[in-house]
Coordinates of C-alpha atoms in Angstrom, one line a residue:
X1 CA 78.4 29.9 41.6
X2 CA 77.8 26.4 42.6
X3 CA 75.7 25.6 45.6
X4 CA 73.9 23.0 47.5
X5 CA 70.1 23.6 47.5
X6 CA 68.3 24.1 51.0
X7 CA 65.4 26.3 49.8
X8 CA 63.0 25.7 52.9
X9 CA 59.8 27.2 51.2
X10 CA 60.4 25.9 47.6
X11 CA 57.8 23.3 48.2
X12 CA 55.4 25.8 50.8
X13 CA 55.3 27.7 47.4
X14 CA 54.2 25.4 45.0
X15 CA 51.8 23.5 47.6
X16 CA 50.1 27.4 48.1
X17 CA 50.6 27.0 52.2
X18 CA 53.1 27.0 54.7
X19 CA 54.8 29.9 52.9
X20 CA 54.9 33.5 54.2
X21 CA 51.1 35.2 53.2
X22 CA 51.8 38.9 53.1
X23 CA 49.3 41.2 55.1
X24 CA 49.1 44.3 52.3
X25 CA 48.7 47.4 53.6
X26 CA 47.3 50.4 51.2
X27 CA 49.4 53.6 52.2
X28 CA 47.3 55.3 49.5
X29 CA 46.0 55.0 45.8
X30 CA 49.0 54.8 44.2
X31 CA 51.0 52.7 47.3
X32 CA 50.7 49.7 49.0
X33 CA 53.3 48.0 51.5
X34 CA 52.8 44.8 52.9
X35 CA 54.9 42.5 55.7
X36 CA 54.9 38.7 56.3
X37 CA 56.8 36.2 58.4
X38 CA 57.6 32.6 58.4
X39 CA 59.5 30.5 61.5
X40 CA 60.9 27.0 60.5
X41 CA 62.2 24.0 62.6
X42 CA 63.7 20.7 61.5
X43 CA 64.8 17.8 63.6
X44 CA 67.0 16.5 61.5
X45 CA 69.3 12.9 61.7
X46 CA 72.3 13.5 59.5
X47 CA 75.7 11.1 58.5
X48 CA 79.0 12.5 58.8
X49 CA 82.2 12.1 56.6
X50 CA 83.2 8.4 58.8
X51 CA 80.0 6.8 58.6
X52 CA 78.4 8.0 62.3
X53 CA 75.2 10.0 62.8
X54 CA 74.3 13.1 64.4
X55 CA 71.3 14.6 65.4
X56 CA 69.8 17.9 66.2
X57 CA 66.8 20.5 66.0
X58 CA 67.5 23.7 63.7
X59 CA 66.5 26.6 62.6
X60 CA 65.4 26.2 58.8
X61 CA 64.8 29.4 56.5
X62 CA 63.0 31.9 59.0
X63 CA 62.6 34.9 57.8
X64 CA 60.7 38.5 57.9
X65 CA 59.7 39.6 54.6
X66 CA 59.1 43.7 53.7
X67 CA 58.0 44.3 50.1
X68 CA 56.0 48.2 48.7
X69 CA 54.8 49.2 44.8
X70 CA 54.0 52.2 44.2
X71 CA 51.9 53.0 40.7
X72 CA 52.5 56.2 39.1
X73 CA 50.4 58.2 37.3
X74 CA 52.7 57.9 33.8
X75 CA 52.1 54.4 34.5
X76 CA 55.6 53.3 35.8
X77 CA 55.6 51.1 38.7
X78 CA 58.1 50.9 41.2
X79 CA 58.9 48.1 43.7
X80 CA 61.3 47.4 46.9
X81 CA 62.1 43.6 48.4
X82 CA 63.7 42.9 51.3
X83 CA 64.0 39.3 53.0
X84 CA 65.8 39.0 56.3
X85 CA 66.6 36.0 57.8
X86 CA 69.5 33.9 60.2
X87 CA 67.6 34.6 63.0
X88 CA 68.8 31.7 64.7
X89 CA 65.2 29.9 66.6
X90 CA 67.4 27.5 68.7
X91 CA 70.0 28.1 71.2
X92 CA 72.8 25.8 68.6
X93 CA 71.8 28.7 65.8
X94 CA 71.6 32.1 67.6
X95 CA 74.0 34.7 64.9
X96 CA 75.5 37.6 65.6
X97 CA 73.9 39.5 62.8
X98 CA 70.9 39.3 60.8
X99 CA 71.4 38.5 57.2
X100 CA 69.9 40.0 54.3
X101 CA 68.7 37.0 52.2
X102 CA 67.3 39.0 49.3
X103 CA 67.3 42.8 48.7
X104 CA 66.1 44.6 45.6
X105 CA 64.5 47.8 44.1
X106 CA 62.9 47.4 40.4
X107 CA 61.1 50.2 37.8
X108 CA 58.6 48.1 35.4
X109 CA 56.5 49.4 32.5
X110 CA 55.8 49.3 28.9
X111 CA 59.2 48.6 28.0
X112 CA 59.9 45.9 30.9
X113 CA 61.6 45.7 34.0
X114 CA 64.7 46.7 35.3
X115 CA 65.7 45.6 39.2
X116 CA 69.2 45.9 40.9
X117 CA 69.8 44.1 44.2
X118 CA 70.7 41.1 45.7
X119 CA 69.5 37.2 44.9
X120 CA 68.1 38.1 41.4
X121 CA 70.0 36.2 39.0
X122 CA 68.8 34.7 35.9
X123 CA 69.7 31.3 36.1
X124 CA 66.9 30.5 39.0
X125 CA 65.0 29.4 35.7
X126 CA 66.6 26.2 35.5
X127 CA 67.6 25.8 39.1
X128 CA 64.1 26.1 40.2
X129 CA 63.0 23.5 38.6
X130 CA 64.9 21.0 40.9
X131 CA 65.6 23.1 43.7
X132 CA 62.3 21.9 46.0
X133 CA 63.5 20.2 49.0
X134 CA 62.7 21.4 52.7
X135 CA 66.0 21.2 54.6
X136 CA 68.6 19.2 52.1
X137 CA 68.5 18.9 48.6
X138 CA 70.7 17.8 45.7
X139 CA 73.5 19.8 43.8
X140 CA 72.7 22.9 42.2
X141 CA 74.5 25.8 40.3
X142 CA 73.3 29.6 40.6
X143 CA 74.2 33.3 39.7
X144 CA 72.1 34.7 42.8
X145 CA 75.3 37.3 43.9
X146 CA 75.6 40.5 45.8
X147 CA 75.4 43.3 42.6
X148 CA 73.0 41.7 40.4
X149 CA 71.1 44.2 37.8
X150 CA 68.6 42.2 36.1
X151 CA 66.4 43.2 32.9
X152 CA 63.1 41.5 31.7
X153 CA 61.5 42.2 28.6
X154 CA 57.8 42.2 28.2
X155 CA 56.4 38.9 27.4
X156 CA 55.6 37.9 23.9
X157 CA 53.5 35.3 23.1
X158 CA 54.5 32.8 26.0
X159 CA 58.3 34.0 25.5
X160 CA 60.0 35.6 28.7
X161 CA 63.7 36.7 28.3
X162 CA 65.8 37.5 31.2
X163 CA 68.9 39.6 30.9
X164 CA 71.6 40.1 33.6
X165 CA 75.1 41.1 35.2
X166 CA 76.7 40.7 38.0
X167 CA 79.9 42.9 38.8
X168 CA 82.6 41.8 41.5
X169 CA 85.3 44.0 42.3
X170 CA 88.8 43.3 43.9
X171 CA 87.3 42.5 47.3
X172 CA 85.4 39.8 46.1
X173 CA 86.4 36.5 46.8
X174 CA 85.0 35.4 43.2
X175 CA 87.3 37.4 41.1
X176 CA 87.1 41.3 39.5
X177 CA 85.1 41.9 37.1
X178 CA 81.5 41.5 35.7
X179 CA 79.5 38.4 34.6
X180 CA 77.1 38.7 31.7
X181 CA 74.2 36.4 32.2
X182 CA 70.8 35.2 30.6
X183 CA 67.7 33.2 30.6
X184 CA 64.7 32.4 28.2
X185 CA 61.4 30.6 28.8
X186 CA 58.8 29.8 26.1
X187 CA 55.9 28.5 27.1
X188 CA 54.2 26.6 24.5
X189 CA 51.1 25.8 27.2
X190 CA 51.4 22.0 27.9
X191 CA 55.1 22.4 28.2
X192 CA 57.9 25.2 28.7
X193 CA 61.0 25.3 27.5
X194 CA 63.8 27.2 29.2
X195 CA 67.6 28.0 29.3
X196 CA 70.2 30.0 30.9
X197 CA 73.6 31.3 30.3
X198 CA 76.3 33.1 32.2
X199 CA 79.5 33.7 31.1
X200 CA 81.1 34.5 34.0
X201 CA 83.5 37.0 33.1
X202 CA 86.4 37.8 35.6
X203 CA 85.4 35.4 38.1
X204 CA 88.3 33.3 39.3
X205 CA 86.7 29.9 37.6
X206 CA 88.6 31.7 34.6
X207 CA 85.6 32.6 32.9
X208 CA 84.0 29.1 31.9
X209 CA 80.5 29.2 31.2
X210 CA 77.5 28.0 32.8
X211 CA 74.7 27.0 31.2
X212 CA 71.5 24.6 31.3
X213 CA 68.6 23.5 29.5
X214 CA 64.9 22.5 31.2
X215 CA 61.5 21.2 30.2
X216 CA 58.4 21.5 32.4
X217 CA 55.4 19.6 31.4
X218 CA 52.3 17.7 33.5
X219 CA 51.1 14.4 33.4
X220 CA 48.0 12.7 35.0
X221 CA 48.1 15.2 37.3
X222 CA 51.7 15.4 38.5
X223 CA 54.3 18.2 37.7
X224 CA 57.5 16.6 35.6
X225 CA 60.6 18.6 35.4
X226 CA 64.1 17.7 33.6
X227 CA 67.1 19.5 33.6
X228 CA 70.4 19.4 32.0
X229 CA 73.5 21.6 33.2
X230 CA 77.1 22.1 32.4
X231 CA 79.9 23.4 34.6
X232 CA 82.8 24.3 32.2
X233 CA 84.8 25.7 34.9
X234 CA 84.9 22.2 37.5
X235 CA 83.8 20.0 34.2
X236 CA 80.6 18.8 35.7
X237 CA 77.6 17.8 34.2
X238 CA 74.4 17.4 36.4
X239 CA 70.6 15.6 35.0
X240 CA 67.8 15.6 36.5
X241 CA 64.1 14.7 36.6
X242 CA 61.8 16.3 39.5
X243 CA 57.7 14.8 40.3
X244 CA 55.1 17.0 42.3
X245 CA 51.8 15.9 43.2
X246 CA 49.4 17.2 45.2
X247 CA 46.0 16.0 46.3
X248 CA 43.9 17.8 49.4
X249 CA 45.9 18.5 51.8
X250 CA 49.7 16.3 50.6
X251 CA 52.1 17.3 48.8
X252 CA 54.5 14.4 47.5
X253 CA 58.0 15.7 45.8
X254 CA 61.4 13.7 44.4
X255 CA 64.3 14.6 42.5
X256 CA 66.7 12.1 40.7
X257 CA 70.0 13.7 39.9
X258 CA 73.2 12.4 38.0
X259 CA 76.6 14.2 38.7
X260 CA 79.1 13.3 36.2
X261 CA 83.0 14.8 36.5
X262 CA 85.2 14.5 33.8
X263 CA 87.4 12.6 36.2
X264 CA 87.3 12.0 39.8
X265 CA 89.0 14.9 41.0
X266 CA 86.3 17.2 38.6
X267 CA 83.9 15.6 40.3
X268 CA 85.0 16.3 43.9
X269 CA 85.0 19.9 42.9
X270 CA 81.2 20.0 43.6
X271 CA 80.7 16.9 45.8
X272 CA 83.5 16.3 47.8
X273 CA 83.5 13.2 49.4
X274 CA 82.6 11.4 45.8
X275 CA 84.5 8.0 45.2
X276 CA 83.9 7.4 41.7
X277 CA 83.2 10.3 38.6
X278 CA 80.4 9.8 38.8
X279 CA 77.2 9.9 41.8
X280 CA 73.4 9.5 41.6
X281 CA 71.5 11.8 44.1
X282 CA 68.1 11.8 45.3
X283 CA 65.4 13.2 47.3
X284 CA 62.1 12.8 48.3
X285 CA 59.5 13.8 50.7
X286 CA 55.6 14.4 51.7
X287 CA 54.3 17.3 52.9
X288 CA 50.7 17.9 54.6
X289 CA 49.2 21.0 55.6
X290 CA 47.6 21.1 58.9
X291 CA 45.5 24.7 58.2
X292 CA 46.3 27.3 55.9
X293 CA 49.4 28.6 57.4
X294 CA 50.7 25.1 58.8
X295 CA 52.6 22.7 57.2
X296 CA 54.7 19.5 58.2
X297 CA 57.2 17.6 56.2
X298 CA 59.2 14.5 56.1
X299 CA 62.4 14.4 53.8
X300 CA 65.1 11.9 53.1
X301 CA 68.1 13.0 51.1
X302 CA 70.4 10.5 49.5
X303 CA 74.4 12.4 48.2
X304 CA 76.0 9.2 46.5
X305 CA 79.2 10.2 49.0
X306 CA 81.6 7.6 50.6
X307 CA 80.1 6.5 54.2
X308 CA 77.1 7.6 53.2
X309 CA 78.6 11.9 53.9
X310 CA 75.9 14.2 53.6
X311 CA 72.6 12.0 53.6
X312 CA 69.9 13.6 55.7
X313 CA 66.8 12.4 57.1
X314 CA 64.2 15.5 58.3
X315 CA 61.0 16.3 59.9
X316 CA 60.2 19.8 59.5
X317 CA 57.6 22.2 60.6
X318 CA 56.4 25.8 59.7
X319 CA 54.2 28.4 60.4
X320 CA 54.0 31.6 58.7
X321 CA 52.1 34.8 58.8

């Protein structure tokens, strides 16, 4: 449930290039399927647990991407994902398999929609709000599991509610059981307000909540986001404000982020090599888009860890199709 962000088109997205442009094909009326690719590579100068550095070119986040709808004539729609990645475009990253990142089949209409599949929890509500950095980014939590069913209501007046599950079973490492989850954004125009919930029922963290709170707003220009999430499982606590700006062709991004543990040991439970109870992380970074499906970034990535563990500096490319 906890993880450390490394979402390689997070900022591609929001910038509107770099990330993966779909070529759409229509099968007929009613269907359409389209296909899109994206190939990543950052050089990137890392610090190990004692202090030294280490080097090297990887692969970061390429991936083929399949997605269909189909409209029916009682006006349901139906709609398959699939995201396929680990690839491995250097020699140090070459897998044995290739992963499925993200799978999923949804039915939407009047009443909603209903998808079951891989990657689709609810919690990305809050977690997206942070989770923008290129190769390493700071602390995050998420409910994105194997056996997700997820259920959005149709939106009402700026209000989008998000309900979910997420069943383990006894060959799960997590636990056995199933983990009842939500989300709500209002958006109220200038701002939004969100939060999220998961209970996480039978999962080995003995089922401690998580939840967070967000507020998205702009000013002069730039995109501010805050975020406040709880770990009752690992007693954690993470804060943090995010900036984006963009202007022509640059992109500019940074997150702040407090991790507060109960005690020490709490703490370690989501950043390991932490001295204290406490740690402040950040990252930053600029992007600039070359042509439409080009884009370059630098990134610097500060953990708060003892011997500076975990800090990252990165030049990243990608190209995508």
């Amino acid at each position: 449930m906890m993880k450390k962000t490394t979402s390689a088109l997070a900022v591609a997205a929001l910038l509107g290039t770099g990330a993966a442009t779909a070529a759409t094909f229509q099968v007929n009326d009613n269907t359409s399927f389209g296909v899109s690719a994206n190939i990543g590579y950052s050089y990137v100068d890392g610090t190990n647990a004692d202090g030294s550095s280490n080097t090297r070119l990887a692969d970061n986040s390429s991936d083929l991407r399949f997605s269909g709808e189909a409209v029916s004539d009682s006006g349901l729609t139906s709609t398959l994902y699939i995201e396929l990645d680990k690839f491995g475009t250097t020699d140090g990253d070459v897998q044995q398999d290739i992963n499925t990142d993200q799978m999923y089949i949804g039915v939407g209409g009047g009443f909603g929609t209903v998808e079951l599949g891989t990657d689709i929890g609810t919690y990305g509500v809050i977690d997206g709000l942070k989770d923008i950095d290129i190769w390493s980014g700071v602390t995050g939590f998420a409910n994105d599991d194997d056996n997700n069913i997820r259920y959005t209501l149709p939106e009402m007046n700026g209000l989008t509610v998000q309900l979910g599950a997420n069943a383990y079973d006894d060959g799960s490492e997590q636990g056995d059981g199933t983990s009842v989850n939500g989300s709500i954004v209002y958006d109220l125009g200038n701002v939004s307000l969100s939060a999220a919930y998961d209970n996480r029922g039978g999962l080995d963290t003995g089922d401690d909540a998580l939840y967070g709170f967000g507020v998205a707003t702009s000013l002069g220009g730039a995109n501010i986001h805050a975020t406040y999430e709880e770990d009752t499982a690992d007693e954690v606590t993470l804060m943090s404000l995010t900036s984006t700006y963009s202007v022509d062709s640059w992109y500019f991004y940074g997150v702040a982020q407090s991790v507060e543990g109960d005690n020490e040991a709490a703490l370690q439970n989501v950043v390991t090599a932490a001295g204290d109870d406490s740690v402040t992380q950040l990252n930053f970074g600029v992007g600039y888009s070359i042509m439409d499906n080009v884009t370059v970034y630098a990134e610097a990535t500060r953990q708060g860890q003892d011997n500076d563990e975990g800090d990252q500096n990165s030049l990243s490319v990608f190209v995508s199709f």
